[in-house]
Backbone as numpy.savetxt, mean C-alpha at the origin, in Angstrom:
# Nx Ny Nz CAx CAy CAz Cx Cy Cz
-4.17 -15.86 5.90 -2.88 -15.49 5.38 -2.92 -14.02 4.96
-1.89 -12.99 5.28 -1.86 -11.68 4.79 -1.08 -11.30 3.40
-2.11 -11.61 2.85 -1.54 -11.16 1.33 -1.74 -9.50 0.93
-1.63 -9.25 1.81 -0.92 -7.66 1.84 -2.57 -6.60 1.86
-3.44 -7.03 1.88 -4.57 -6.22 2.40 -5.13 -6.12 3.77
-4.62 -7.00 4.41 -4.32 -6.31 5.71 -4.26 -5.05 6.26
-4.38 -4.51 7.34 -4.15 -3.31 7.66 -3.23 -3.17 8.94
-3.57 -3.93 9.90 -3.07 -4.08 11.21 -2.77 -2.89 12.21
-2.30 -2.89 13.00 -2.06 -1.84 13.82 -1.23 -1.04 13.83
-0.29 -1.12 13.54 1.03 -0.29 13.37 1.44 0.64 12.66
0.15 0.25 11.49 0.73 2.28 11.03 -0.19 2.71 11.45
-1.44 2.48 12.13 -2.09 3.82 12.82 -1.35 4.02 14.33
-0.87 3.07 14.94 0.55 3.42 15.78 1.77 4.42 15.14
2.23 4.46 14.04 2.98 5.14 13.70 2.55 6.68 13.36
1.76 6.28 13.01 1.04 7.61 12.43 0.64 8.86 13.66
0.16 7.89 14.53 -0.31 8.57 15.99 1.32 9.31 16.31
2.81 8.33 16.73 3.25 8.78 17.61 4.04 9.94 16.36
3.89 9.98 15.41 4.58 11.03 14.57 3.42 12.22 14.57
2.24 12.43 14.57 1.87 13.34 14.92 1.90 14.95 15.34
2.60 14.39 16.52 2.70 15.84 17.30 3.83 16.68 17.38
5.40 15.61 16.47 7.04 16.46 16.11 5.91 17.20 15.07
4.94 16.56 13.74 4.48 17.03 12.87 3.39 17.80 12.73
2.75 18.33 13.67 2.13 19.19 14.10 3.18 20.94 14.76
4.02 20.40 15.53 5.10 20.80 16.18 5.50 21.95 15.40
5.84 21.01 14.02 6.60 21.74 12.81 5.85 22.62 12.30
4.10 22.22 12.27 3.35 22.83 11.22 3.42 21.94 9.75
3.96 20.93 9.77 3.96 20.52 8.84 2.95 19.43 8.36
1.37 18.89 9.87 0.75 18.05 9.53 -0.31 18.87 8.74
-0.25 18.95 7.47 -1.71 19.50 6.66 -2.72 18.41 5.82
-3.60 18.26 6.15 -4.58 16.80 5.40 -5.02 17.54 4.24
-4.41 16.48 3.40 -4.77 16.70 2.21 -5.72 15.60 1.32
-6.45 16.22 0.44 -7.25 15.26 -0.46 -6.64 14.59 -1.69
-6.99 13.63 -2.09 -6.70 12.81 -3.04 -7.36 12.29 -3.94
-7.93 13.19 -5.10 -9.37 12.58 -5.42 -9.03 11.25 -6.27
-9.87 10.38 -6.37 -10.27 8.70 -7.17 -9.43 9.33 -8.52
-8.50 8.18 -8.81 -7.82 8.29 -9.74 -6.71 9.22 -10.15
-6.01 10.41 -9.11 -5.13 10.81 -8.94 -3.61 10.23 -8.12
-2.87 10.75 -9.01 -1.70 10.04 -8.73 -0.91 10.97 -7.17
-0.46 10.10 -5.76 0.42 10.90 -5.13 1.74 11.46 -5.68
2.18 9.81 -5.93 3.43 10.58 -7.24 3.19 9.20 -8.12
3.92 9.88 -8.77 4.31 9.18 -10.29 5.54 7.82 -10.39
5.61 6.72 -11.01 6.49 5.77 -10.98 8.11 6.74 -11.17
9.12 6.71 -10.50 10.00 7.40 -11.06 10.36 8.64 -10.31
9.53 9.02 -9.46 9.06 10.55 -9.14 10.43 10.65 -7.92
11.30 11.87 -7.84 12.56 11.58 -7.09 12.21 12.02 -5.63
10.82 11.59 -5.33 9.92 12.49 -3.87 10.59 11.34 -2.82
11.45 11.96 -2.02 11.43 10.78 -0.64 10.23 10.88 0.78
9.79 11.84 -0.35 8.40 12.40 1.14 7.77 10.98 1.81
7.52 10.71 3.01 6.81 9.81 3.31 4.99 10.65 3.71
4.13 9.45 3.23 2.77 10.09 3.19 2.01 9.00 4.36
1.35 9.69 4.87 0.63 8.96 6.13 -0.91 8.93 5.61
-1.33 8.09 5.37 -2.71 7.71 4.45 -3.48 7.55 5.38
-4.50 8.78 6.03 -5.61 9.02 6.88 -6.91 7.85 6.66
-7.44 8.15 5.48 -8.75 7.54 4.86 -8.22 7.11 3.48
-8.93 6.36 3.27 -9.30 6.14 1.85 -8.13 5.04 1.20
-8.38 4.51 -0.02 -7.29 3.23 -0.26 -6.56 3.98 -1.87
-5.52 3.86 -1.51 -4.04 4.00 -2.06 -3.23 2.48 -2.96
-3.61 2.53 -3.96 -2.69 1.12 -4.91 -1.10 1.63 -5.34
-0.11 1.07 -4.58 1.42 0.93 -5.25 1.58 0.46 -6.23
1.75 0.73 -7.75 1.66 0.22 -8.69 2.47 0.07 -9.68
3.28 -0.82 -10.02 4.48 -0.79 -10.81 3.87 -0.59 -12.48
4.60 0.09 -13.49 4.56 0.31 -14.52 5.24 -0.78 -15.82
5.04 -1.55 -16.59 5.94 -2.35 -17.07 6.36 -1.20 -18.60
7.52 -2.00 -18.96 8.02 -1.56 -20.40 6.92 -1.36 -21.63
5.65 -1.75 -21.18 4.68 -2.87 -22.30 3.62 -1.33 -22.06
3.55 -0.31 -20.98 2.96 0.41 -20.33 1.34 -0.26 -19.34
1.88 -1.86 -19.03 0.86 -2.80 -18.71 1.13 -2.04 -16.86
0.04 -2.19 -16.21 0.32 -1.47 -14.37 0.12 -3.26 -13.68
1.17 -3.06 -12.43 1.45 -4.38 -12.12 0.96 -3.97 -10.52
0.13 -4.43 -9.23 0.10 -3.59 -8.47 1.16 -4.34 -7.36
1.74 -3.45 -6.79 2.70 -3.95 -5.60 2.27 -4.38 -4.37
0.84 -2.92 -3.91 0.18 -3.12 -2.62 -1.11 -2.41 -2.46
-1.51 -2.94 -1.69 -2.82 -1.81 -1.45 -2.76 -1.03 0.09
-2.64 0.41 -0.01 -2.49 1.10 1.49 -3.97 1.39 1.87
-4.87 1.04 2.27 -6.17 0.92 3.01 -6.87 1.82 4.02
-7.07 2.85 4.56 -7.91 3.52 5.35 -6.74 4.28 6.05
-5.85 3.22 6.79 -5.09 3.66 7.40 -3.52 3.71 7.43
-2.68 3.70 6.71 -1.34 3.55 6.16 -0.11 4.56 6.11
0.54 3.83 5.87 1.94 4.74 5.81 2.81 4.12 4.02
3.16 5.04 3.33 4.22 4.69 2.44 4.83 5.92 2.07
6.01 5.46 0.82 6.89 6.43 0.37 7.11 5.24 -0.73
8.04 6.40 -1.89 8.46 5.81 -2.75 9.63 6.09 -2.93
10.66 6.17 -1.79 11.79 6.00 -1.59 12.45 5.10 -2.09
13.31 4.71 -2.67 14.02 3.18 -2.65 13.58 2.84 -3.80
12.52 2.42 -4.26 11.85 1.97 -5.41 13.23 2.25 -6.89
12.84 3.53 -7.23 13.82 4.12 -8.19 15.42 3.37 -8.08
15.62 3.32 -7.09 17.22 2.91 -7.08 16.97 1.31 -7.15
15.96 1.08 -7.12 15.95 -0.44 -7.16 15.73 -0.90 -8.43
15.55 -0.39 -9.53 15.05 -0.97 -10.96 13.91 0.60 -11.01
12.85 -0.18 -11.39 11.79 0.96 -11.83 10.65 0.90 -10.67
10.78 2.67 -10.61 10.46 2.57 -9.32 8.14 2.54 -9.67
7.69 2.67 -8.53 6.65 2.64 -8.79 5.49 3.88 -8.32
4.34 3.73 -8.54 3.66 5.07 -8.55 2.76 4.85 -7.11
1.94 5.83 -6.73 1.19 5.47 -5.92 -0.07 6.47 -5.89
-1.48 6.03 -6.53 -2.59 6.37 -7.14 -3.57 5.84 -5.85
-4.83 7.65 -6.30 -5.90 6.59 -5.41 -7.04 5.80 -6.01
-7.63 5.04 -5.65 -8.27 4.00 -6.08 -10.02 4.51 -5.68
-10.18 5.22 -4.40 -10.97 5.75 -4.00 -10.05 7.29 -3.02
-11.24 8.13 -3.29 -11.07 9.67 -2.39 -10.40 9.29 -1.45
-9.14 9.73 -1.07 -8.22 9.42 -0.22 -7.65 10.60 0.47
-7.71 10.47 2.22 -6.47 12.01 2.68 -5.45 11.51 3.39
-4.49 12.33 3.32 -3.22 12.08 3.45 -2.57 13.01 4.27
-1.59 12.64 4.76 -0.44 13.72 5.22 0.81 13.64 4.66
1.56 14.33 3.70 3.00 14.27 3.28 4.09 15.35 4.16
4.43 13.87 4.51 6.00 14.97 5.80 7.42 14.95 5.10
8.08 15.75 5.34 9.74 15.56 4.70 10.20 14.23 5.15
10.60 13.34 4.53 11.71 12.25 5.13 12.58 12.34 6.01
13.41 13.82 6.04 13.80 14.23 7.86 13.41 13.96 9.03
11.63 14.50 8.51 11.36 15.07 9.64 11.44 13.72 10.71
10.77 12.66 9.80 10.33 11.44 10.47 11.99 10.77 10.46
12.63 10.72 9.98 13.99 9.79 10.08 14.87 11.00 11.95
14.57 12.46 11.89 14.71 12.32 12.77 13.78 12.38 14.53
12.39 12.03 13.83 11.84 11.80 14.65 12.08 10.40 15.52
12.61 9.37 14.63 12.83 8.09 14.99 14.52 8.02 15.44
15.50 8.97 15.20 16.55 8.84 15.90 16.70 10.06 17.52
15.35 10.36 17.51 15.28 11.38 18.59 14.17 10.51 20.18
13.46 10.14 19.47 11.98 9.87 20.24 11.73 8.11 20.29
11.85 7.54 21.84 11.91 6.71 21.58 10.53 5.66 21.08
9.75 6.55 21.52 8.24 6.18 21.63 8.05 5.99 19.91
8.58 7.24 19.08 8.71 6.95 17.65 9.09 6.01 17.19
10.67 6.16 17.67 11.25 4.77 17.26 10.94 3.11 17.58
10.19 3.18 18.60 9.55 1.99 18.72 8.53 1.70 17.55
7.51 2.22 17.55 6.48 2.46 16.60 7.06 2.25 14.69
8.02 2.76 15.06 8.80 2.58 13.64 9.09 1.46 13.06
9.77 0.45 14.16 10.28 -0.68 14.77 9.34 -1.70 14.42
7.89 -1.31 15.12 6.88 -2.30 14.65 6.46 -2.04 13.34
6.20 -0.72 12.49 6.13 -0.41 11.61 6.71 -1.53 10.38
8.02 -1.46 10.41 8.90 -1.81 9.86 8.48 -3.56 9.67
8.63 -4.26 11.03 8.44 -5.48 10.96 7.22 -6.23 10.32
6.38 -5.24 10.51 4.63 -5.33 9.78 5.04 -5.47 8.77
5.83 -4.62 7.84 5.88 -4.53 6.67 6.55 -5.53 6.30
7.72 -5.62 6.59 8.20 -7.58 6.41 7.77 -8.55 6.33
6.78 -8.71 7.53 6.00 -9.87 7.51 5.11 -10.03 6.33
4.61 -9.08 5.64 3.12 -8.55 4.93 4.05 -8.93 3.62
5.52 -8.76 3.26 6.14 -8.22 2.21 6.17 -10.20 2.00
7.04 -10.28 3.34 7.31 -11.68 2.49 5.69 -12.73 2.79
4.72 -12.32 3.22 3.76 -13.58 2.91 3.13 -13.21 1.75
3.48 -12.31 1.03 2.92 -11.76 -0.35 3.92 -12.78 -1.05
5.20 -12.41 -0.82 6.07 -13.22 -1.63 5.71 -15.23 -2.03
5.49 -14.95 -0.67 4.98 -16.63 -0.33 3.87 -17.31 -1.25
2.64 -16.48 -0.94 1.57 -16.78 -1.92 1.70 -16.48 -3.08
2.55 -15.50 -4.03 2.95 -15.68 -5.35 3.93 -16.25 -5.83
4.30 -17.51 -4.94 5.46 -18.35 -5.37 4.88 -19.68 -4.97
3.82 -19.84 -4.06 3.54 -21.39 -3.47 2.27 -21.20 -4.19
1.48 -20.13 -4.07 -0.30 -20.60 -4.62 -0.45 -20.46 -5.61
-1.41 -20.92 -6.11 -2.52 -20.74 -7.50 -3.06 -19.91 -7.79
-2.81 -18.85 -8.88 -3.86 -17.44 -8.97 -5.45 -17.48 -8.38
-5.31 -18.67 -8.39 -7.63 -19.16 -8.08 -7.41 -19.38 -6.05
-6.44 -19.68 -5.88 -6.16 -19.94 -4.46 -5.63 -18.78 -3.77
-4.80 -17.89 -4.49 -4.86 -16.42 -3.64 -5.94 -15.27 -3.91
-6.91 -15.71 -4.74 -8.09 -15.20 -4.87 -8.76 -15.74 -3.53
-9.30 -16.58 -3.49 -9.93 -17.85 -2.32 -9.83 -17.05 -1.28
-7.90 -16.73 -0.95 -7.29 -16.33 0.45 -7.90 -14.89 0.77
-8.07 -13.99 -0.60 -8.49 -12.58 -0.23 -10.18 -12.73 -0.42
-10.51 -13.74 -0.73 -11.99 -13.26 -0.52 -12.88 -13.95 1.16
-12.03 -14.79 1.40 -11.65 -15.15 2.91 -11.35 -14.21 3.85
-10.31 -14.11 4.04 -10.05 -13.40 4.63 -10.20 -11.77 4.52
-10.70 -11.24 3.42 -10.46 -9.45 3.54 -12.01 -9.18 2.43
-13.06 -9.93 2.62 -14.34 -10.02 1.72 -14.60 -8.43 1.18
-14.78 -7.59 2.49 -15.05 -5.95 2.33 -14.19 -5.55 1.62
-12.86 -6.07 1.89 -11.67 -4.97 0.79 -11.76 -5.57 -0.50
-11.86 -6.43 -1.03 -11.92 -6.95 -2.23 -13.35 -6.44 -3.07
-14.43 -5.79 -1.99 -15.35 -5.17 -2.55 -15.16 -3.87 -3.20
-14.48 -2.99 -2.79 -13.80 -1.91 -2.59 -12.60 -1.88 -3.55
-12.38 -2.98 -4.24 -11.59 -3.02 -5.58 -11.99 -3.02 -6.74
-11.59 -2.18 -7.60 -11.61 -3.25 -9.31 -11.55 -4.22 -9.77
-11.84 -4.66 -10.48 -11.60 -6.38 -10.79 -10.42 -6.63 -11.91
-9.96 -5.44 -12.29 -8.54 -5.13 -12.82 -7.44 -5.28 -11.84
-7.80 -4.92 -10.93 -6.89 -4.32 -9.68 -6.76 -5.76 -9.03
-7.69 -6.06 -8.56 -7.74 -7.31 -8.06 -6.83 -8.75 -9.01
-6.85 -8.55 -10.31 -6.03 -9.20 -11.53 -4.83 -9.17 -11.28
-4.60 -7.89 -11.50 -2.74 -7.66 -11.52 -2.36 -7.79 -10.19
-3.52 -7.99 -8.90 -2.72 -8.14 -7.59 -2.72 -9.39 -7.27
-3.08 -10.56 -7.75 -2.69 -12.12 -7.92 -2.15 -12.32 -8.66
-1.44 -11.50 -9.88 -1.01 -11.53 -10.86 -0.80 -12.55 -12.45
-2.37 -12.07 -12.65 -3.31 -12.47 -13.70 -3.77 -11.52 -14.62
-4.01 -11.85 -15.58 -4.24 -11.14 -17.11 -6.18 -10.83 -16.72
-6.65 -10.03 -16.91 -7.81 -9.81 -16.96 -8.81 -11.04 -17.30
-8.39 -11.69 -18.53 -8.95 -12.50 -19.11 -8.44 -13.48 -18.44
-7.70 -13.83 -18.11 -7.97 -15.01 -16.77 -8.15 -15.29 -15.88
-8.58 -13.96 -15.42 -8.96 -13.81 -13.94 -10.84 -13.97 -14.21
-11.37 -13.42 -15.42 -12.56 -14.00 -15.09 -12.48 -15.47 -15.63
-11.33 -16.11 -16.24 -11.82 -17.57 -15.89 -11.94 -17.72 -14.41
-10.98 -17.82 -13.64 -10.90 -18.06 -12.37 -12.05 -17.37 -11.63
-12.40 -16.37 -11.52 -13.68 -16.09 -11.19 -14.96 -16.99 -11.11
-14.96 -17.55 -12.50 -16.09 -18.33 -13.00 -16.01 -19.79 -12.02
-14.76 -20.11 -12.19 -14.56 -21.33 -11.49 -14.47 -21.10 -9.75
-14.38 -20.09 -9.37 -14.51 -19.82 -7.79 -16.25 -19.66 -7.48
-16.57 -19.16 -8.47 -17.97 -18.97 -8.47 -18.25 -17.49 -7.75
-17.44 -16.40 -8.02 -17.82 -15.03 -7.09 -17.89 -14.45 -8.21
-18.75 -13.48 -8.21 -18.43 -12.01 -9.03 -17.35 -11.15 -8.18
-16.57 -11.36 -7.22 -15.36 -11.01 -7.11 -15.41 -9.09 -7.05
């Protein structure tokens, strides 16, 4: 089941066919991200979309309480923005978790890369649907499973990426209190 650590193919498909308008422009520059720096901030009015080369990227919502809730994890190879977020309630941040590089393009460039290029717009297309699928089986497993059973699912299925986490991180992304996530720990039997 893809409870959103997945990676799949499609944003290094996307990433590829946006490339070369973004090169074109001069606008592909790789940038670093060191461990524990923020791309932007919860709130931040950036519609930039960032193409996540290396390294893993946590979407992370902020509560009233200043408690961090995480939304997603962007992994080696990814695409996000924090477009939309803001107009939706409170929007969220996006921090790296480990040394991370990136590319940040204008939201133009790529909105009209995808009404110009069809090869883009395909890529976009799958882009898009990845993200649906990924969005609602997240939804799925935090409405049908057991915090100890979507633990189970990510140490199953995604063992390396769950290594490559915090055990904070890993908490708020089954969405569990620290302190009950090492119950559940205990009872799965992983150091997790």
């Amino acid at each position: 089941m893809n409870l959103g650590l997945e990676t799949g193919i499609a944003a290094p498909a996307l990433i590829a066919a946006l490339r070369p308008r973004a090169e074109a422009a001069r606008l592909w520059a790789v940038r670093d991200l060191a461990k524990g720096d923020a791309a932007f901030a919860p709130g931040d009015d950036s519609g930039d979309v960032y193409l996540l080369l290396s390294g893993l990227v946590r979407l992370v919502y902020a509560t009233e309480t200043g408690d961090a809730w995480i939304k997603s994890f962007i992994i080696d190879c990814g695409v996000f923005s924090g477009r939309g977020a803001a107009e939706a309630g409170e929007g969220y941040g996006a921090e790296a978790v480990e040394r991370s590089r990136f590319v940040r393009l204008p939201r133009g460039l790529v909105e009209a890369a995808v009404a110009e290029d069809a090869g883009v717009r395909a890529a976009y297309a799958a882009f898009s649907a990845w993200v649906l699928a990924r969005k609602q089986a997240r939804e799925a497993a935090l409405l049908t499973m057991t915090a100890e059973a979507r633990l189970r699912a990510i140490l199953a299925a995604a063992p390396e990426i769950a290594a490559r986490l915090p055990q904070g991180d890993i908490a708020r992304f089954i969405g569990v209190t620290p302190v009950a996530f090492s119950r559940i720990k205990r009872r799965v039997g992983t150091s997790a």
